[in-house]
N, CA, C and O atoms as a DFTB+ gen file, in Angstrom:
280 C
 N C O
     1  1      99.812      87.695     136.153
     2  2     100.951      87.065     135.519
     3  2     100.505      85.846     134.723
     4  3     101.052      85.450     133.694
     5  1      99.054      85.094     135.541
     6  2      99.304      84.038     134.660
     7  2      98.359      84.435     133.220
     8  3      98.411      83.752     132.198
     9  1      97.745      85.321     133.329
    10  2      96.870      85.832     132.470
    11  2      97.605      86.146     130.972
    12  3      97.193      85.783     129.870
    13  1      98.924      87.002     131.303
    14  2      99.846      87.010     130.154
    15  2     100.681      86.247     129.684
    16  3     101.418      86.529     128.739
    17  1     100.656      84.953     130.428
    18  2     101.548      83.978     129.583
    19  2     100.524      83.409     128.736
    20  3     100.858      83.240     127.564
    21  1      99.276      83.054     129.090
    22  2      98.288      82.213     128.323
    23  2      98.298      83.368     126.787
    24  3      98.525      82.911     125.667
    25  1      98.064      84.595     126.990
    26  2      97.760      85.225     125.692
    27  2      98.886      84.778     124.614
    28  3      98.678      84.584     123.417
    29  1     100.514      84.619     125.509
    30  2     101.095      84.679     124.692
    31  2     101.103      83.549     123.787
    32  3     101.395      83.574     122.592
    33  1     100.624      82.198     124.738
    34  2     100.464      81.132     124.294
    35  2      99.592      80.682     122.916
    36  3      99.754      79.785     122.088
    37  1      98.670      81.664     123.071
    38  2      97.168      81.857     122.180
    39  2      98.265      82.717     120.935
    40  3      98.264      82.464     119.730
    41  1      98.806      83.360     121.365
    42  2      99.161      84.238     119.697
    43  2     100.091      83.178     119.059
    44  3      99.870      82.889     117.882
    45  1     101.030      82.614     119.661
    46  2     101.888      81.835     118.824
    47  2     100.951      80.777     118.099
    48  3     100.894      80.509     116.899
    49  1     100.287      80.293     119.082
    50  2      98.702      79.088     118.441
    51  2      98.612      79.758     117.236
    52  3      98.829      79.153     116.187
    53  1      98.305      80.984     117.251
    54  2      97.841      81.998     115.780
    55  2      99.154      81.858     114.949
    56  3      99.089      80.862     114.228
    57  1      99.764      82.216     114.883
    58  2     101.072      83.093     114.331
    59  2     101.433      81.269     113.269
    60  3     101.628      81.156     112.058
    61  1     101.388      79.941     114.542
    62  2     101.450      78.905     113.272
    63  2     100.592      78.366     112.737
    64  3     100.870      77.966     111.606
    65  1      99.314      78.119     113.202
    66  2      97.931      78.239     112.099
    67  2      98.699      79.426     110.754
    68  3      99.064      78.922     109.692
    69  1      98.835      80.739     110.956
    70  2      98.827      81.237     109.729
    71  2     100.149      80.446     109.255
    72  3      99.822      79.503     108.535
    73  1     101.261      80.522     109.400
    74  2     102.250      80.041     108.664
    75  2     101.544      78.612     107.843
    76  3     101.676      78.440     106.631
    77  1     100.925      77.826     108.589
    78  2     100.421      76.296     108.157
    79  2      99.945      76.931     107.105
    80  3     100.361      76.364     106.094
    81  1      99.068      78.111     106.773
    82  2      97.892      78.703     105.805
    83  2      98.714      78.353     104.897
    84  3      98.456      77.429     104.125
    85  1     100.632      79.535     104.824
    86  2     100.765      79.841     103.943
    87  2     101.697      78.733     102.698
    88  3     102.246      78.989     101.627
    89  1     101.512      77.415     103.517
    90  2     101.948      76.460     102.709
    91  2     101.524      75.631     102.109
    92  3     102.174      74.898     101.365
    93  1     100.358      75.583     102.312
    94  2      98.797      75.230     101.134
    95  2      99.137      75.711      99.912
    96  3      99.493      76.868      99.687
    97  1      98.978      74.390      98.721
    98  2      99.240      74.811      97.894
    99  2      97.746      75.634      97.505
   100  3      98.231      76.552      96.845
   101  1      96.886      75.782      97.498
   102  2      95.666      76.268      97.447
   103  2      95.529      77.370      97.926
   104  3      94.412      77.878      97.828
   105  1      96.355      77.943      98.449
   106  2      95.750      78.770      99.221
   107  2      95.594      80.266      98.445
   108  3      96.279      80.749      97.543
   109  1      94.173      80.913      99.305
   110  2      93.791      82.022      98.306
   111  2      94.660      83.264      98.766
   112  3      94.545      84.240      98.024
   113  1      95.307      83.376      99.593
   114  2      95.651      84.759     100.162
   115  2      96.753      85.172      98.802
   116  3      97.729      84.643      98.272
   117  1      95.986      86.378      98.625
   118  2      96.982      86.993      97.682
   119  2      98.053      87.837      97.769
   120  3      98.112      88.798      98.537
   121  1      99.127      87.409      96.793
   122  2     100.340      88.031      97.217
   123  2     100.544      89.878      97.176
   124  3      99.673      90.540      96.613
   125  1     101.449      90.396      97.656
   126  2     101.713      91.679      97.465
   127  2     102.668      91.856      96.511
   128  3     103.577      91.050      96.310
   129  1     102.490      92.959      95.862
   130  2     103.946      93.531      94.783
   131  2     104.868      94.039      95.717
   132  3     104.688      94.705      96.737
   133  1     106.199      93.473      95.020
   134  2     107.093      93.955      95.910
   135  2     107.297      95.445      95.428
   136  3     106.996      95.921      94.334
   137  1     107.946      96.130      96.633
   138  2     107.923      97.734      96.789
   139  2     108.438      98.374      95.111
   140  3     108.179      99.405      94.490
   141  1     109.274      97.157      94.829
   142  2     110.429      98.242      93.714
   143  2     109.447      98.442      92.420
   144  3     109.431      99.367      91.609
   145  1     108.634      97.269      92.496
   146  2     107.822      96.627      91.168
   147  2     106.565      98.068      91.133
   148  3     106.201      98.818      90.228
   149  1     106.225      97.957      92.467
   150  2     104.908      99.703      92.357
   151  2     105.512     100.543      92.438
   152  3     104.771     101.502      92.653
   153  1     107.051     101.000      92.378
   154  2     107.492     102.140      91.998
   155  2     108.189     102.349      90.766
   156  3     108.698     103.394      90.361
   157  1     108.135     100.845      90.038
   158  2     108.586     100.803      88.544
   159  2     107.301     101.269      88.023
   160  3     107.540     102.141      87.188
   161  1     105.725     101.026      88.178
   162  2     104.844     100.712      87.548
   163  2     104.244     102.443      87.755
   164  3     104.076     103.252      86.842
   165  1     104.047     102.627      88.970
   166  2     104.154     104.207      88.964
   167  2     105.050     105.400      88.060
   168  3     104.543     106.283      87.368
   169  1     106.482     105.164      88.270
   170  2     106.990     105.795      87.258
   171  2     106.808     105.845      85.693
   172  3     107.087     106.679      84.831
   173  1     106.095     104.334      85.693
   174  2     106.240     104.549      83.811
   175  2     104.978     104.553      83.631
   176  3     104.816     104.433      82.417
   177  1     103.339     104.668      84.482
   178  2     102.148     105.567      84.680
   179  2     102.647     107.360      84.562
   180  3     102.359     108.184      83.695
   181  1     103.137     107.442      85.290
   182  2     103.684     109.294      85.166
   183  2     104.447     109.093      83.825
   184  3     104.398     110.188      83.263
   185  1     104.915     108.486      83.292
   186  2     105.929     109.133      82.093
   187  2     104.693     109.007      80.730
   188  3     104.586     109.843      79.832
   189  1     103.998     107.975      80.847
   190  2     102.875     108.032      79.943
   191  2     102.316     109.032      80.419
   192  3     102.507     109.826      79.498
   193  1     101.599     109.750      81.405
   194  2     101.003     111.011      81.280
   195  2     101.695     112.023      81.108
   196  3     100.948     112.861      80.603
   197  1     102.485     112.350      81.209
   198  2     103.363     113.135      80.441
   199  2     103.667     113.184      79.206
   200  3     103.573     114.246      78.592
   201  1     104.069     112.092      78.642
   202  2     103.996     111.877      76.849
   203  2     102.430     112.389      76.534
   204  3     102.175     113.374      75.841
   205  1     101.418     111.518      77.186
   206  2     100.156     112.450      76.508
   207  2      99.933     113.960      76.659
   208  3      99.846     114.822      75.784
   209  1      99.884     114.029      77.593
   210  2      99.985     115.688      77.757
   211  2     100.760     116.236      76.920
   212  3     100.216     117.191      76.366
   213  1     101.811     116.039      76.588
   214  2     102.503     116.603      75.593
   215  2     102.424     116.576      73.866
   216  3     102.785     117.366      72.994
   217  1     101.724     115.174      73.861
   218  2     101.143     115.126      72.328
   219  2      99.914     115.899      72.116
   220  3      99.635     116.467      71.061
   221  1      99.108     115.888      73.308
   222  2      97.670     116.387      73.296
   223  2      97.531     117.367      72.374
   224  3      96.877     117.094      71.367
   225  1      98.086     118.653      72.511
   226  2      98.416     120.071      71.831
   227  2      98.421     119.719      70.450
   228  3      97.550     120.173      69.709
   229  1      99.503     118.791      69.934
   230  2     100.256     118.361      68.771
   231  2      98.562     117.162      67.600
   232  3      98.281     117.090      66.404
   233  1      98.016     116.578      68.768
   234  2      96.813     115.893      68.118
   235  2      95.526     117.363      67.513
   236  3      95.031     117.445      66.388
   237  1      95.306     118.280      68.638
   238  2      94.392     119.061      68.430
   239  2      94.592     120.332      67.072
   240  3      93.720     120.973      66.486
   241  1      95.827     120.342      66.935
   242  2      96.578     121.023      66.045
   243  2      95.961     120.444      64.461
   244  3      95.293     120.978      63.576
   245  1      96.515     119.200      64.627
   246  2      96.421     118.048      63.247
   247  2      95.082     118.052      63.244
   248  3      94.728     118.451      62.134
   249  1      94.099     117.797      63.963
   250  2      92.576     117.574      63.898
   251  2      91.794     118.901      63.200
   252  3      90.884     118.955      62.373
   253  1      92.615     120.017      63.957
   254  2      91.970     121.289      63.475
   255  2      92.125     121.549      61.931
   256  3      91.234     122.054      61.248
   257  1      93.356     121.149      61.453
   258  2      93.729     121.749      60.528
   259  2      93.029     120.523      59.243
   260  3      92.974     120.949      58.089
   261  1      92.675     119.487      59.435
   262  2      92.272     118.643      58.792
   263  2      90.671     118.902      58.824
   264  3      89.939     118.417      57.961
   265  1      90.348     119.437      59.532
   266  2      88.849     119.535      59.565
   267  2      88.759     120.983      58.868
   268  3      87.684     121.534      58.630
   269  1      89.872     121.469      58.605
   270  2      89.656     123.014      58.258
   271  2      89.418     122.793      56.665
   272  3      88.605     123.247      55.860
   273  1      90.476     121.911      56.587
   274  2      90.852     121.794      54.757
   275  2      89.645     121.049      54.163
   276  3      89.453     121.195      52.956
   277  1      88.673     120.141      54.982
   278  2      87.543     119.784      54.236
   279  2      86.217     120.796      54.000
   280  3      85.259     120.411      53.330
């Protein structure tokens, strides 16, 4: 019993050391993107590969036919 109160004692020790971290103005820990922001940035990654894929055809077309006429 007394073994698990001390741990708990030791994590909170931890838990406000980090909070103290995170109010440094200095401090290096870097932030995370919030969830909505990597599923904005994902979606409009897929919609650009899709637009290319779809011009791709339309570039090789124009290239061919320009290299034909010289």
């Amino acid at each position: 019993m007394e073994g698990s109160r001390s741990r708990r004692v030791d994590k909170r020790g931890y838990e406000q050391s980090v909070e103290d971290q995170d109010d440094l103005p200095g401090s290096k820990k870097p932030k995370l993107p919030a969830l909505a922001s990597v599923i904005v940035e994902a979606l409009k990654v897929d919609s650009l590969q899709r637009l290319c894929s779809s011009l791709e055809p339309l570039f090789r077309r124009i290239r061919l036919k320009i290299l034909s006429e010289q």
